Each structure stands twice: as structure tokens, then as C-alpha cells.
Amino acid sequence: MIWNTMMGTSILSIPWGIKQAGFTLGIILILLMGILTLHCCYRVVKSRKMIPLIDTSNWEFPDVCKYYFGSFGQWSSLLFSMVSLVGAMIVYWVLMSNFLFNTGKFIYNFVHDINVTDVVPGTNGSSKVICPSASSSHPPQNRSVMFFSGNNTGFELFEEWWSKSQTVPFYLIAVLLPLLNLKSPSFFAKFNVLGTVSVVYLVFLVTVKAARLGIHLEFNWFTENEFFLPEFRILFPQLTGVLTLAFFIHNCVITLLQNNRNQENNVRDLSVAYFLVGLTYLYVGVIIFASFPSPPLSKECIEQNFLDNFPSDDIMSFVARIFLLFQMMTVYPLLGYLARVQLLRQFFGNAYPSVFHVLALNVAIVGAGVAMARFYPNIGGIIRYSGATCGLAFVFVYPSLIYVISLHRAGQLTWPALIIHIFIILLGLANLIAQFLL
């Protein structure tokens, strides 16, 4: 359950993050961030047990923050929790727009027997890889040439009404906004298995593509040439920002572990889940980076969504986008429900005070997603900014501070423990600042 919940859209940006950090440093950072976030998540799980003389069996982590920091802890934890939820919903909207656009384009070309030739640089062969970022003069939705006979008026009309950034993000409103207003999205929770299917299929896709492309690695430790990147790059904080959200489950881990029949196994189960998540990220990121054909392309061509490196007529990518589109359309209302419950219950004492309140909140959230899909469809940037922001509080600061304070009150605080957790807090702060500097 924890693996399935933690695995999300971040997996699509891990190869891009490794590109930003360098291959060797990228692998090291995935391992270190996995260990660090696991440690902080362990502190979250244990935080309730360190409060004496109070029944905390029904407490969530924001309740623990309120106990230690008063109203400031309560409202700040709410703020950062909303950043994580709304940030995830914005990423979902951008990706759903991407997947819906490419799916519609594939179906239209197939039905009308249109042959597609991409005008961006790419490789040849049965497992073609393209470099969309190398052709900045072409908008993303027009980076291909269509060959067909007869009148092309229908195709021109399709291109006008089926644009990745101009129209498709608005079409999603008709489907998803009504779903967000449902009082209980429990129906969509039944489709949680789609998340597992999607990730398994992505691993299968990556394996097949790598087998066909082969391995393309040349270890240049500190220098960069036309086709290969150095193993250590100054842009590495972009990967740590992505990884903060990729390993983020701290605001709901207590709830997830409450369903365990044997509570004494919580630490073991949490550790196993983090190990599997880290292994999945490592596998997908390393295989995509290593197999990316460089030469003839450059590793710099790896996109923030690695599926964009495959042409629009690629069958396996089409199937992956279909899986991910339906998965996200079922998870999106669940995220909206969590955001509604946390925000409206805090302000009004009721998760559904009225249709007007719920509609106003959902319109604001959907509007943010549409605006991002329209003007800033960079999922890597959105993930790293929101991840570093919410991670500062829930991953680095609050778990460490609460642990130090509880040890101090019990008279058990030692200098090594104090120094280690102050260092963790400083790492989180540096991680956030670096996102805006690089």
C-alpha cells in the first residue's frame, strides 16, 4: 500500500533529474535521499509515541505539530500539506493534458491513415527516440509533418481544436470538475490498482526500449562534450527537489500504517516500501539515461517527461499514456477530496459546508492546473518547487524539531543527536533555496 501510494508522477521525471545531476551523482543522490527521507518518515511514525500521558492513537501528524508548536504548527502544517496536494494536482493536470493530446493525436492519425514524420532530431529504427528540446522554433504540438492525400481541411481543423496547450487543458474541465464536487470519491478508490499496473507497465516499457537501443555510456567525470555529460553537475539540486516529492509520504504515513494488523511491523514495512520505491526509481532512471542513444543524440535531449522522447506514433508509449491517463483521472478526485477535507474542515469544521464553498475551492484548484498546463507545462520544475517547499516542513524541519524537543523534555538529548538533526534541517533549507538559484 505504501509503495503504491508513494509511486506517482515523479517517476517520469527521474531520468531528467539524473541528467541534471550527472549519472554517477544522480545514483548517489537517489540512494542518499531515500535513506534521509526514510529516517525522517520514521521520526513521523514515532512522533506520537513520544508524547507522554496523552492518548494519541487517533492523532495525525498535524495534531502532533499542534501539540508542540501550538496554532503556528497547526496552520503551517496545513499550508505545507496543501502545497503538496495542490502541487500534485497541478502536475496531474499538466500530464493529463499531455497524455490526452498525444492519445487523441495518435487515434486521429490512425483512423485517417496519416503517416507521421517527426521534424525534430531523432534516431532511426523500430525503437525511435526523438529530441523535442532541440527544435525550439517549433511549438510542441506541431513538431511533426503529416503525409496524406486529398483535402487537408479536416486535419487543419483538428490541429486548431486539438492543441496541447491551447485547448486540451480546458477539455479536461468538463470531466474532472464535476467529479471533484462529489461528496465522497470512494468509488475512485477502487481503481487504485491502476497505479500498480501503470508502474509495472512503465518498467516493462523501459526494459524493452533499453534492450532495443542498447547501452550508450561514456564516463566523463568533470568535462562535457557534444554527446556526453559530466558525471557530476552543478544542477544536482534539481534532482534533490524532485526526489523530495518522489519520496514524500510523510503527511499521510500515520494513516496508512494504522491499517496494519501487526503494528509492531510498521518500521519493517516502511523500510521495505522505501527500498522498493528507491529500487524502482533507480531502475527506471538509470536504464532510460544509460540507453538514451548518445550519439547520435545528446543526453541533454532527455525530457522532463521521458515519454515525450518517443514519437507520437510509438505504440508502446501510446499504451503507457492510456494507462497513466485513466489512473490519473481516478486519483485526481481523491487528491481533491483530501485537499477539501483538510482545508474546509479546518476553516468551517465541515468537509462539505455547502456546494458553493466546495465549488469555489475546486474552481481555484482546477484554474491553477489549467494555467500551468497553458503557460508553464514543465512537470520537472513544478515537482521540484512543490517538493522542496512541502518537504522543508514535513520531511526536514518538523520531524527533526519534534524529535529534538521530545528528547530534551525527557532529559535524553545528546549533542550528536542535536547536531545531526540541525544538519538535516539545514539540508532541507538549502534544498529549497537551491531550487530558485539553479
GROMACS .gro file of C-alpha atoms in nm:
model
  438
    1MET     CA    1   0.000   0.000   0.000
    2ILE     CA    2   0.279   0.248   0.088
    3TRP     CA    3   0.473   0.163  -0.231
    4ASN     CA    4   0.158   0.204  -0.440
    5THR     CA    5   0.073   0.536  -0.274
    6MET     CA    6   0.425   0.681  -0.295
    7MET     CA    7   0.484   0.586  -0.657
    8GLY     CA    8   0.348   0.870  -0.865
    9THR     CA    9   0.420   1.111  -1.143
   10SER     CA   10   0.773   1.176  -1.019
   11ILE     CA   11   0.891   0.855  -1.183
   12LEU     CA   12   0.851   1.022  -1.524
   13SER     CA   13   1.099   1.296  -1.427
   14ILE     CA   14   1.367   1.083  -1.258
   15PRO     CA   15   1.570   1.029  -1.581
   16TRP     CA   16   1.563   1.406  -1.643
   17GLY     CA   17   1.678   1.463  -1.284
   18ILE     CA   18   1.970   1.223  -1.331
   19LYS     CA   19   2.062   1.417  -1.645
   20GLN     CA   20   2.068   1.740  -1.443
   21ALA     CA   21   2.284   1.588  -1.168
   22GLY     CA   22   2.511   1.367  -1.377
   23PHE     CA   23   2.489   0.989  -1.398
   24THR     CA   24   2.711   0.895  -1.103
   25LEU     CA   25   2.598   1.178  -0.875
   26GLY     CA   26   2.236   1.106  -0.971
   27ILE     CA   27   2.261   0.747  -0.849
   28ILE     CA   28   2.427   0.861  -0.526
   29LEU     CA   29   2.158   1.123  -0.463
   30ILE     CA   30   1.873   0.877  -0.515
   31LEU     CA   31   2.028   0.645  -0.255
   32LEU     CA   32   2.105   0.923  -0.005
   33MET     CA   33   1.767   1.096  -0.042
   34GLY     CA   34   1.591   0.762   0.000
   35ILE     CA   35   1.778   0.697   0.327
   36LEU     CA   36   1.729   1.053   0.454
   37THR     CA   37   1.355   1.068   0.379
   38LEU     CA   38   1.309   0.722   0.531
   39HIS     CA   39   1.477   0.840   0.851
   40CYS     CA   40   1.253   1.147   0.868
   41CYS     CA   41   0.945   0.937   0.789
   42TYR     CA   42   1.041   0.703   1.073
   43ARG     CA   43   1.053   1.007   1.304
   44VAL     CA   44   0.700   1.099   1.190
   45VAL     CA   45   0.571   0.749   1.269
   46LYS     CA   46   0.731   0.753   1.615
   47SER     CA   47   0.634   1.113   1.696
   48ARG     CA   48   0.300   1.022   1.860
   49LYS     CA   49   0.461   0.762   2.088
   50MET     CA   50   0.696   1.023   2.235
   51ILE     CA   51   0.409   1.228   2.384
   52PRO     CA   52   0.352   1.115   2.745
   53LEU     CA   53   0.026   1.086   2.939
   54ILE     CA   54  -0.200   1.160   2.638
   55ASP     CA   55  -0.396   0.919   2.419
   56THR     CA   56  -0.261   0.994   2.069
   57SER     CA   57  -0.399   0.682   1.896
   58ASN     CA   58  -0.627   0.890   1.671
   59TRP     CA   59  -0.381   1.172   1.605
   60GLU     CA   60  -0.240   1.263   1.267
   61PHE     CA   61   0.095   1.437   1.223
   62PRO     CA   62  -0.063   1.789   1.209
   63ASP     CA   63  -0.209   1.714   1.555
   64VAL     CA   64   0.143   1.635   1.677
   65CYS     CA   65   0.267   1.963   1.525
   66LYS     CA   66  -0.013   2.148   1.705
   67TYR     CA   67   0.085   1.985   2.035
   68TYR     CA   68   0.447   2.101   2.005
   69PHE     CA   69   0.409   2.434   1.822
   70GLY     CA   70   0.056   2.549   1.900
   71SER     CA   71  -0.159   2.723   1.639
   72PHE     CA   72   0.151   2.803   1.432
   73GLY     CA   73   0.224   2.433   1.393
   74GLN     CA   74  -0.139   2.361   1.312
   75TRP     CA   75  -0.174   2.624   1.038
   76SER     CA   76   0.174   2.590   0.893
   77SER     CA   77   0.136   2.213   0.863
   78LEU     CA   78  -0.196   2.274   0.687
   79LEU     CA   79  -0.030   2.519   0.448
   80PHE     CA   80   0.251   2.284   0.352
   81SER     CA   81   0.014   1.989   0.323
   82MET     CA   82  -0.197   2.194   0.080
   83VAL     CA   83   0.117   2.282  -0.117
   84SER     CA   84   0.193   1.911  -0.161
   85LEU     CA   85  -0.165   1.820  -0.256
   86VAL     CA   86  -0.231   2.111  -0.490
   87GLY     CA   87   0.118   2.079  -0.639
   88ALA     CA   88   0.049   1.713  -0.717
   89MET     CA   89  -0.288   1.804  -0.869
   90ILE     CA   90  -0.124   2.067  -1.092
   91VAL     CA   91   0.133   1.812  -1.212
   92TYR     CA   92  -0.151   1.569  -1.280
   93TRP     CA   93  -0.336   1.828  -1.488
   94VAL     CA   94  -0.028   1.905  -1.697
   95LEU     CA   95   0.039   1.535  -1.754
   96MET     CA   96  -0.325   1.451  -1.826
   97SER     CA   97  -0.328   1.729  -2.087
   98ASN     CA   98  -0.011   1.584  -2.238
   99PHE     CA   99  -0.142   1.227  -2.241
  100LEU     CA  100  -0.487   1.324  -2.372
  101PHE     CA  101  -0.332   1.533  -2.651
  102ASN     CA  102  -0.096   1.256  -2.764
  103THR     CA  103  -0.368   0.992  -2.735
  104GLY     CA  104  -0.611   1.196  -2.946
  105LYS     CA  105  -0.339   1.269  -3.199
  106PHE     CA  106  -0.246   0.900  -3.228
  107ILE     CA  107  -0.611   0.794  -3.274
  108TYR     CA  108  -0.679   1.067  -3.533
  109ASN     CA  109  -0.373   0.973  -3.738
  110PHE     CA  110  -0.458   0.602  -3.719
  111VAL     CA  111  -0.824   0.646  -3.819
  112HIS     CA  112  -0.738   0.877  -4.110
  113ASP     CA  113  -0.436   0.669  -4.215
  114ILE     CA  114  -0.198   0.961  -4.176
  115ASN     CA  115   0.174   0.888  -4.181
  116VAL     CA  116   0.376   1.086  -3.929
  117THR     CA  117   0.731   1.204  -3.985
  118ASP     CA  118   0.881   1.399  -3.695
  119VAL     CA  119   1.081   1.704  -3.797
  120VAL     CA  120   1.280   1.707  -3.472
  121PRO     CA  121   1.614   1.526  -3.448
  122GLY     CA  122   1.581   1.157  -3.379
  123THR     CA  123   1.714   0.809  -3.435
  124ASN     CA  124   1.601   0.558  -3.693
  125GLY     CA  125   1.482   0.205  -3.645
  126SER     CA  126   1.199   0.022  -3.472
  127SER     CA  127   1.260   0.193  -3.138
  128LYS     CA  128   1.294   0.553  -3.245
  129VAL     CA  129   1.388   0.823  -2.994
  130ILE     CA  130   1.340   1.194  -3.062
  131CYS     CA  131   1.477   1.519  -2.920
  132PRO     CA  132   1.190   1.771  -2.892
  133SER     CA  133   1.402   2.025  -2.700
  134ALA     CA  134   1.642   2.058  -2.994
  135SER     CA  135   1.376   2.226  -3.208
  136SER     CA  136   1.265   2.525  -3.004
  137SER     CA  137   1.143   2.706  -3.315
  138HIS     CA  138   0.856   2.456  -3.342
  139PRO     CA  139   0.575   2.453  -3.086
  140PRO     CA  140   0.535   2.116  -2.911
  141GLN     CA  141   0.208   2.033  -3.084
  142ASN     CA  142   0.343   2.095  -3.434
  143ARG     CA  143   0.672   1.908  -3.432
  144SER     CA  144   0.569   1.657  -3.699
  145VAL     CA  145   0.486   1.652  -4.067
  146MET     CA  146   0.174   1.470  -4.187
  147PHE     CA  147   0.162   1.297  -4.524
  148PHE     CA  148  -0.183   1.222  -4.664
  149SER     CA  149  -0.376   1.256  -4.987
  150GLY     CA  150  -0.686   1.460  -5.058
  151ASN     CA  151  -0.824   1.770  -4.885
  152ASN     CA  152  -0.636   1.866  -4.571
  153THR     CA  153  -0.909   2.094  -4.435
  154GLY     CA  154  -1.014   1.833  -4.178
  155PHE     CA  155  -0.661   1.798  -4.047
  156GLU     CA  156  -0.616   2.175  -4.019
  157LEU     CA  157  -0.941   2.194  -3.822
  158PHE     CA  158  -0.823   1.912  -3.595
  159GLU     CA  159  -0.493   2.091  -3.529
  160GLU     CA  160  -0.682   2.409  -3.444
  161TRP     CA  161  -0.914   2.243  -3.193
  162TRP     CA  162  -0.671   1.983  -3.057
  163SER     CA  163  -0.375   2.178  -2.922
  164LYS     CA  164  -0.162   2.058  -2.630
  165SER     CA  165  -0.161   2.394  -2.452
  166GLN     CA  166  -0.437   2.598  -2.616
  167THR     CA  167  -0.742   2.370  -2.597
  168VAL     CA  168  -0.686   2.024  -2.444
  169PRO     CA  169  -0.627   2.152  -2.084
  170PHE     CA  170  -0.972   2.315  -2.099
  171TYR     CA  171  -1.145   1.999  -2.227
  172LEU     CA  172  -1.048   1.818  -1.906
  173ILE     CA  173  -1.258   2.064  -1.703
  174ALA     CA  174  -1.583   1.913  -1.835
  175VAL     CA  175  -1.489   1.570  -1.696
  176LEU     CA  176  -1.292   1.641  -1.380
  177LEU     CA  177  -1.460   1.946  -1.223
  178PRO     CA  178  -1.795   1.764  -1.169
  179LEU     CA  179  -1.606   1.467  -1.019
  180LEU     CA  180  -1.429   1.695  -0.772
  181ASN     CA  181  -1.764   1.813  -0.634
  182LEU     CA  182  -1.880   1.467  -0.529
  183LYS     CA  183  -1.924   1.439  -0.153
  184SER     CA  184  -1.731   1.113  -0.136
  185PRO     CA  185  -1.490   0.988  -0.403
  186SER     CA  186  -1.482   0.636  -0.256
  187PHE     CA  187  -1.581   0.495  -0.597
  188PHE     CA  188  -1.246   0.605  -0.743
  189ALA     CA  189  -1.051   0.441  -0.462
  190LYS     CA  190  -1.147   0.107  -0.617
  191PHE     CA  191  -0.927   0.189  -0.915
  192ASN     CA  192  -0.615   0.220  -0.700
  193VAL     CA  193  -0.481  -0.095  -0.868
  194LEU     CA  194  -0.436   0.110  -1.189
  195GLY     CA  195  -0.139   0.278  -1.022
  196THR     CA  196   0.037  -0.055  -0.979
  197VAL     CA  197  -0.047  -0.162  -1.335
  198SER     CA  198   0.083   0.168  -1.475
  199VAL     CA  199   0.416   0.147  -1.291
  200VAL     CA  200   0.464  -0.219  -1.386
  201TYR     CA  201   0.394  -0.136  -1.749
  202LEU     CA  202   0.639   0.158  -1.738
  203VAL     CA  203   0.909  -0.075  -1.607
  204PHE     CA  204   0.826  -0.318  -1.889
  205LEU     CA  205   0.837  -0.038  -2.148
  206VAL     CA  206   1.173   0.087  -2.019
  207THR     CA  207   1.316  -0.267  -2.028
  208VAL     CA  208   1.202  -0.334  -2.384
  209LYS     CA  209   1.323   0.002  -2.513
  210ALA     CA  210   1.662  -0.041  -2.346
  211ALA     CA  211   1.701  -0.390  -2.493
  212ARG     CA  212   1.643  -0.249  -2.840
  213LEU     CA  213   1.852   0.067  -2.800
  214GLY     CA  214   2.148  -0.081  -2.614
  215ILE     CA  215   2.366   0.099  -2.360
  216HIS     CA  216   2.525   0.433  -2.450
  217LEU     CA  217   2.755   0.549  -2.171
  218GLU     CA  218   3.088   0.725  -2.169
  219PHE     CA  219   3.223   0.831  -1.831
  220ASN     CA  220   3.347   1.190  -1.848
  221TRP     CA  221   3.383   1.280  -1.484
  222PHE     CA  222   3.403   1.659  -1.499
  223THR     CA  223   3.403   1.767  -1.867
  224GLU     CA  224   3.118   1.788  -2.114
  225ASN     CA  225   3.126   1.725  -2.488
  226GLU     CA  226   2.863   1.727  -2.760
  227PHE     CA  227   2.710   1.391  -2.673
  228PHE     CA  228   2.804   1.307  -2.314
  229LEU     CA  229   2.752   1.485  -1.983
  230PRO     CA  230   2.988   1.500  -1.685
  231GLU     CA  231   2.918   1.261  -1.401
  232PHE     CA  232   2.885   1.547  -1.150
  233ARG     CA  233   2.689   1.861  -1.245
  234ILE     CA  234   2.618   2.181  -1.052
  235LEU     CA  235   2.247   2.144  -1.139
  236PHE     CA  236   2.211   1.848  -0.898
  237PRO     CA  237   1.967   2.032  -0.661
  238GLN     CA  238   1.704   1.999  -0.935
  239LEU     CA  239   1.716   1.623  -0.878
  240THR     CA  240   1.702   1.658  -0.498
  241GLY     CA  241   1.392   1.876  -0.536
  242VAL     CA  242   1.223   1.610  -0.750
  243LEU     CA  243   1.330   1.335  -0.510
  244THR     CA  244   1.185   1.519  -0.210
  245LEU     CA  245   0.839   1.483  -0.363
  246ALA     CA  246   0.918   1.140  -0.511
  247PHE     CA  247   0.983   1.001  -0.160
  248PHE     CA  248   0.717   1.217   0.009
  249ILE     CA  249   0.451   1.036   0.208
  250HIS     CA  250   0.511   1.197   0.545
  251ASN     CA  251   0.177   1.379   0.572
  252CYS     CA  252  -0.029   1.058   0.547
  253VAL     CA  253   0.204   0.776   0.657
  254ILE     CA  254   0.045   0.753   1.002
  255THR     CA  255  -0.297   0.698   0.845
  256LEU     CA  256  -0.163   0.433   0.607
  257LEU     CA  257   0.014   0.238   0.882
  258GLN     CA  258  -0.290   0.243   1.111
  259ASN     CA  259  -0.442  -0.024   0.886
  260ASN     CA  260  -0.159  -0.266   0.969
  261ARG     CA  261  -0.283  -0.569   1.159
  262ASN     CA  262   0.051  -0.602   1.339
  263GLN     CA  263   0.158  -0.256   1.447
  264GLU     CA  264   0.497  -0.386   1.562
  265ASN     CA  265   0.585  -0.439   1.193
  266ASN     CA  266   0.536  -0.074   1.096
  267VAL     CA  267   0.906   0.010   1.082
  268ARG     CA  268   0.984  -0.302   0.880
  269ASP     CA  269   0.702  -0.237   0.634
  270LEU     CA  270   0.802   0.127   0.596
  271SER     CA  271   1.164   0.032   0.528
  272VAL     CA  272   1.065  -0.231   0.271
  273ALA     CA  273   0.836   0.018   0.096
  274TYR     CA  274   1.111   0.280   0.072
  275PHE     CA  275   1.355   0.017  -0.055
  276LEU     CA  276   1.114  -0.087  -0.332
  277VAL     CA  277   1.037   0.273  -0.428
  278GLY     CA  278   1.405   0.363  -0.442
  279LEU     CA  279   1.479   0.050  -0.645
  280THR     CA  280   1.205   0.138  -0.894
  281TYR     CA  281   1.329   0.496  -0.933
  282LEU     CA  282   1.687   0.374  -0.975
  283TYR     CA  283   1.591   0.116  -1.236
  284VAL     CA  284   1.380   0.349  -1.450
  285GLY     CA  285   1.615   0.646  -1.419
  286VAL     CA  286   1.938   0.455  -1.481
  287ILE     CA  287   1.803   0.245  -1.768
  288ILE     CA  288   1.649   0.541  -1.953
  289PHE     CA  289   1.962   0.753  -1.909
  290ALA     CA  290   2.205   0.474  -1.999
  291SER     CA  291   2.011   0.356  -2.306
  292PHE     CA  292   1.940   0.701  -2.447
  293PRO     CA  293   2.125   0.695  -2.783
  294SER     CA  294   2.411   0.939  -2.742
  295PRO     CA  295   2.544   0.967  -3.011
  296PRO     CA  296   2.368   1.048  -3.240
  297LEU     CA  297   2.160   1.249  -2.990
  298SER     CA  298   2.279   1.421  -2.673
  299LYS     CA  299   2.178   1.320  -2.322
  300GLU     CA  300   2.059   1.681  -2.287
  301CYS     CA  301   1.761   1.574  -2.500
  302ILE     CA  302   1.609   1.371  -2.214
  303GLU     CA  303   1.274   1.538  -2.143
  304GLN     CA  304   1.113   1.619  -1.808
  305ASN     CA  305   0.856   1.354  -1.902
  306PHE     CA  306   1.065   1.079  -2.061
  307LEU     CA  307   0.764   0.954  -2.262
  308ASP     CA  308   0.799   1.272  -2.470
  309ASN     CA  309   1.125   1.128  -2.604
  310PHE     CA  310   0.926   0.873  -2.800
  311PRO     CA  311   0.742   0.981  -3.119
  312SER     CA  312   0.365   1.025  -3.127
  313ASP     CA  313   0.317   0.708  -3.337
  314ASP     CA  314   0.502   0.479  -3.092
  315ILE     CA  315   0.259   0.201  -2.992
  316MET     CA  316   0.414   0.120  -2.653
  317SER     CA  317   0.419   0.486  -2.549
  318PHE     CA  318   0.057   0.519  -2.661
  319VAL     CA  319  -0.044   0.231  -2.433
  320ALA     CA  320   0.155   0.380  -2.143
  321ARG     CA  321  -0.019   0.716  -2.187
  322ILE     CA  322  -0.361   0.544  -2.189
  323PHE     CA  323  -0.280   0.362  -1.862
  324LEU     CA  324  -0.147   0.677  -1.697
  325LEU     CA  325  -0.434   0.894  -1.821
  326PHE     CA  326  -0.701   0.671  -1.669
  327GLN     CA  327  -0.502   0.624  -1.350
  328MET     CA  328  -0.462   0.999  -1.302
  329MET     CA  329  -0.828   1.066  -1.380
  330THR     CA  330  -0.921   0.836  -1.091
  331VAL     CA  331  -0.656   0.963  -0.847
  332TYR     CA  332  -0.719   1.332  -0.918
  333PRO     CA  333  -1.063   1.340  -0.744
  334LEU     CA  334  -0.909   1.161  -0.444
  335LEU     CA  335  -0.640   1.428  -0.412
  336GLY     CA  336  -0.907   1.696  -0.444
  337TYR     CA  337  -1.108   1.528  -0.171
  338LEU     CA  338  -0.807   1.523   0.063
  339ALA     CA  339  -0.740   1.892  -0.006
  340ARG     CA  340  -1.105   1.976   0.057
  341VAL     CA  341  -1.122   1.780   0.383
  342GLN     CA  342  -0.804   1.934   0.522
  343LEU     CA  343  -0.880   2.294   0.423
  344LEU     CA  344  -1.257   2.328   0.469
  345ARG     CA  345  -1.270   2.124   0.789
  346GLN     CA  346  -1.001   2.348   0.936
  347PHE     CA  347  -1.188   2.668   0.847
  348PHE     CA  348  -1.553   2.562   0.873
  349GLY     CA  349  -1.545   2.244   1.083
  350ASN     CA  350  -1.710   2.058   0.797
  351ALA     CA  351  -1.557   1.899   0.487
  352TYR     CA  352  -1.868   1.992   0.283
  353PRO     CA  353  -2.011   2.315   0.428
  354SER     CA  354  -2.203   2.394   0.110
  355VAL     CA  355  -2.195   2.341  -0.265
  356PHE     CA  356  -2.073   2.700  -0.308
  357HIS     CA  357  -1.772   2.654  -0.078
  358VAL     CA  358  -1.670   2.328  -0.244
  359LEU     CA  359  -1.722   2.464  -0.595
  360ALA     CA  360  -1.518   2.777  -0.522
  361LEU     CA  361  -1.227   2.569  -0.388
  362ASN     CA  362  -1.238   2.326  -0.679
  363VAL     CA  363  -1.257   2.602  -0.939
  364ALA     CA  364  -0.946   2.762  -0.786
  365ILE     CA  365  -0.756   2.430  -0.792
  366VAL     CA  366  -0.865   2.346  -1.147
  367GLY     CA  367  -0.783   2.700  -1.258
  368ALA     CA  368  -0.428   2.661  -1.125
  369GLY     CA  369  -0.388   2.336  -1.318
  370VAL     CA  370  -0.519   2.485  -1.642
  371ALA     CA  371  -0.297   2.792  -1.607
  372MET     CA  372   0.012   2.579  -1.555
  373ALA     CA  373  -0.073   2.347  -1.846
  374ARG     CA  374  -0.127   2.656  -2.060
  375PHE     CA  375   0.173   2.871  -1.963
  376TYR     CA  376   0.427   2.653  -1.772
  377PRO     CA  377   0.388   2.284  -1.868
  378ASN     CA  378   0.722   2.186  -1.713
  379ILE     CA  379   0.647   1.900  -1.475
  380GLY     CA  380   1.007   1.874  -1.358
  381GLY     CA  381   1.002   2.235  -1.245
  382ILE     CA  382   0.662   2.205  -1.076
  383ILE     CA  383   0.761   1.884  -0.896
  384ARG     CA  384   1.091   2.018  -0.765
  385TYR     CA  385   0.947   2.351  -0.645
  386SER     CA  386   0.646   2.198  -0.470
  387GLY     CA  387   0.854   1.905  -0.340
  388ALA     CA  388   1.124   2.124  -0.189
  389THR     CA  389   0.862   2.357  -0.036
  390CYS     CA  390   0.640   2.100   0.133
  391GLY     CA  391   0.941   1.882   0.208
  392LEU     CA  392   1.106   2.162   0.406
  393ALA     CA  393   0.831   2.136   0.667
  394PHE     CA  394   0.711   1.774   0.660
  395VAL     CA  395   1.035   1.596   0.570
  396PHE     CA  396   1.315   1.801   0.724
  397VAL     CA  397   1.203   2.058   0.983
  398TYR     CA  398   0.906   1.929   1.181
  399PRO     CA  399   1.016   1.564   1.229
  400SER     CA  400   1.365   1.676   1.338
  401LEU     CA  401   1.245   1.955   1.569
  402ILE     CA  402   0.981   1.736   1.732
  403TYR     CA  403   1.235   1.461   1.796
  404VAL     CA  404   1.487   1.704   1.948
  405ILE     CA  405   1.223   1.872   2.167
  406SER     CA  406   1.085   1.539   2.290
  407LEU     CA  407   1.435   1.418   2.380
  408HIS     CA  408   1.506   1.746   2.559
  409ARG     CA  409   1.187   1.723   2.764
  410ALA     CA  410   1.271   1.365   2.860
  411GLY     CA  411   1.626   1.467   2.954
  412GLN     CA  412   1.774   1.234   2.690
  413LEU     CA  413   1.905   1.484   2.433
  414THR     CA  414   2.269   1.434   2.335
  415TRP     CA  415   2.500   1.654   2.130
  416PRO     CA  416   2.531   1.406   1.841
  417ALA     CA  417   2.151   1.382   1.808
  418LEU     CA  418   2.118   1.761   1.821
  419ILE     CA  419   2.390   1.820   1.561
  420ILE     CA  420   2.259   1.553   1.322
  421HIS     CA  421   1.904   1.688   1.323
  422ILE     CA  422   2.010   2.051   1.294
  423PHE     CA  423   2.213   1.941   0.991
  424ILE     CA  424   1.903   1.774   0.844
  425ILE     CA  425   1.706   2.098   0.888
  426LEU     CA  426   1.981   2.297   0.716
  427LEU     CA  427   1.983   2.046   0.428
  428GLY     CA  428   1.610   2.100   0.378
  429LEU     CA  429   1.653   2.478   0.380
  430ALA     CA  430   1.943   2.458   0.135
  431ASN     CA  431   1.739   2.228  -0.088
  432LEU     CA  432   1.457   2.484  -0.109
  433ILE     CA  433   1.686   2.784  -0.169
  434ALA     CA  434   1.879   2.599  -0.440
  435GLN     CA  435   1.562   2.543  -0.646
  436PHE     CA  436   1.535   2.918  -0.703
  437LEU     CA  437   1.905   2.968  -0.774
  438LEU     CA  438   1.959   2.694  -1.036
   0.00000   0.00000   0.00000
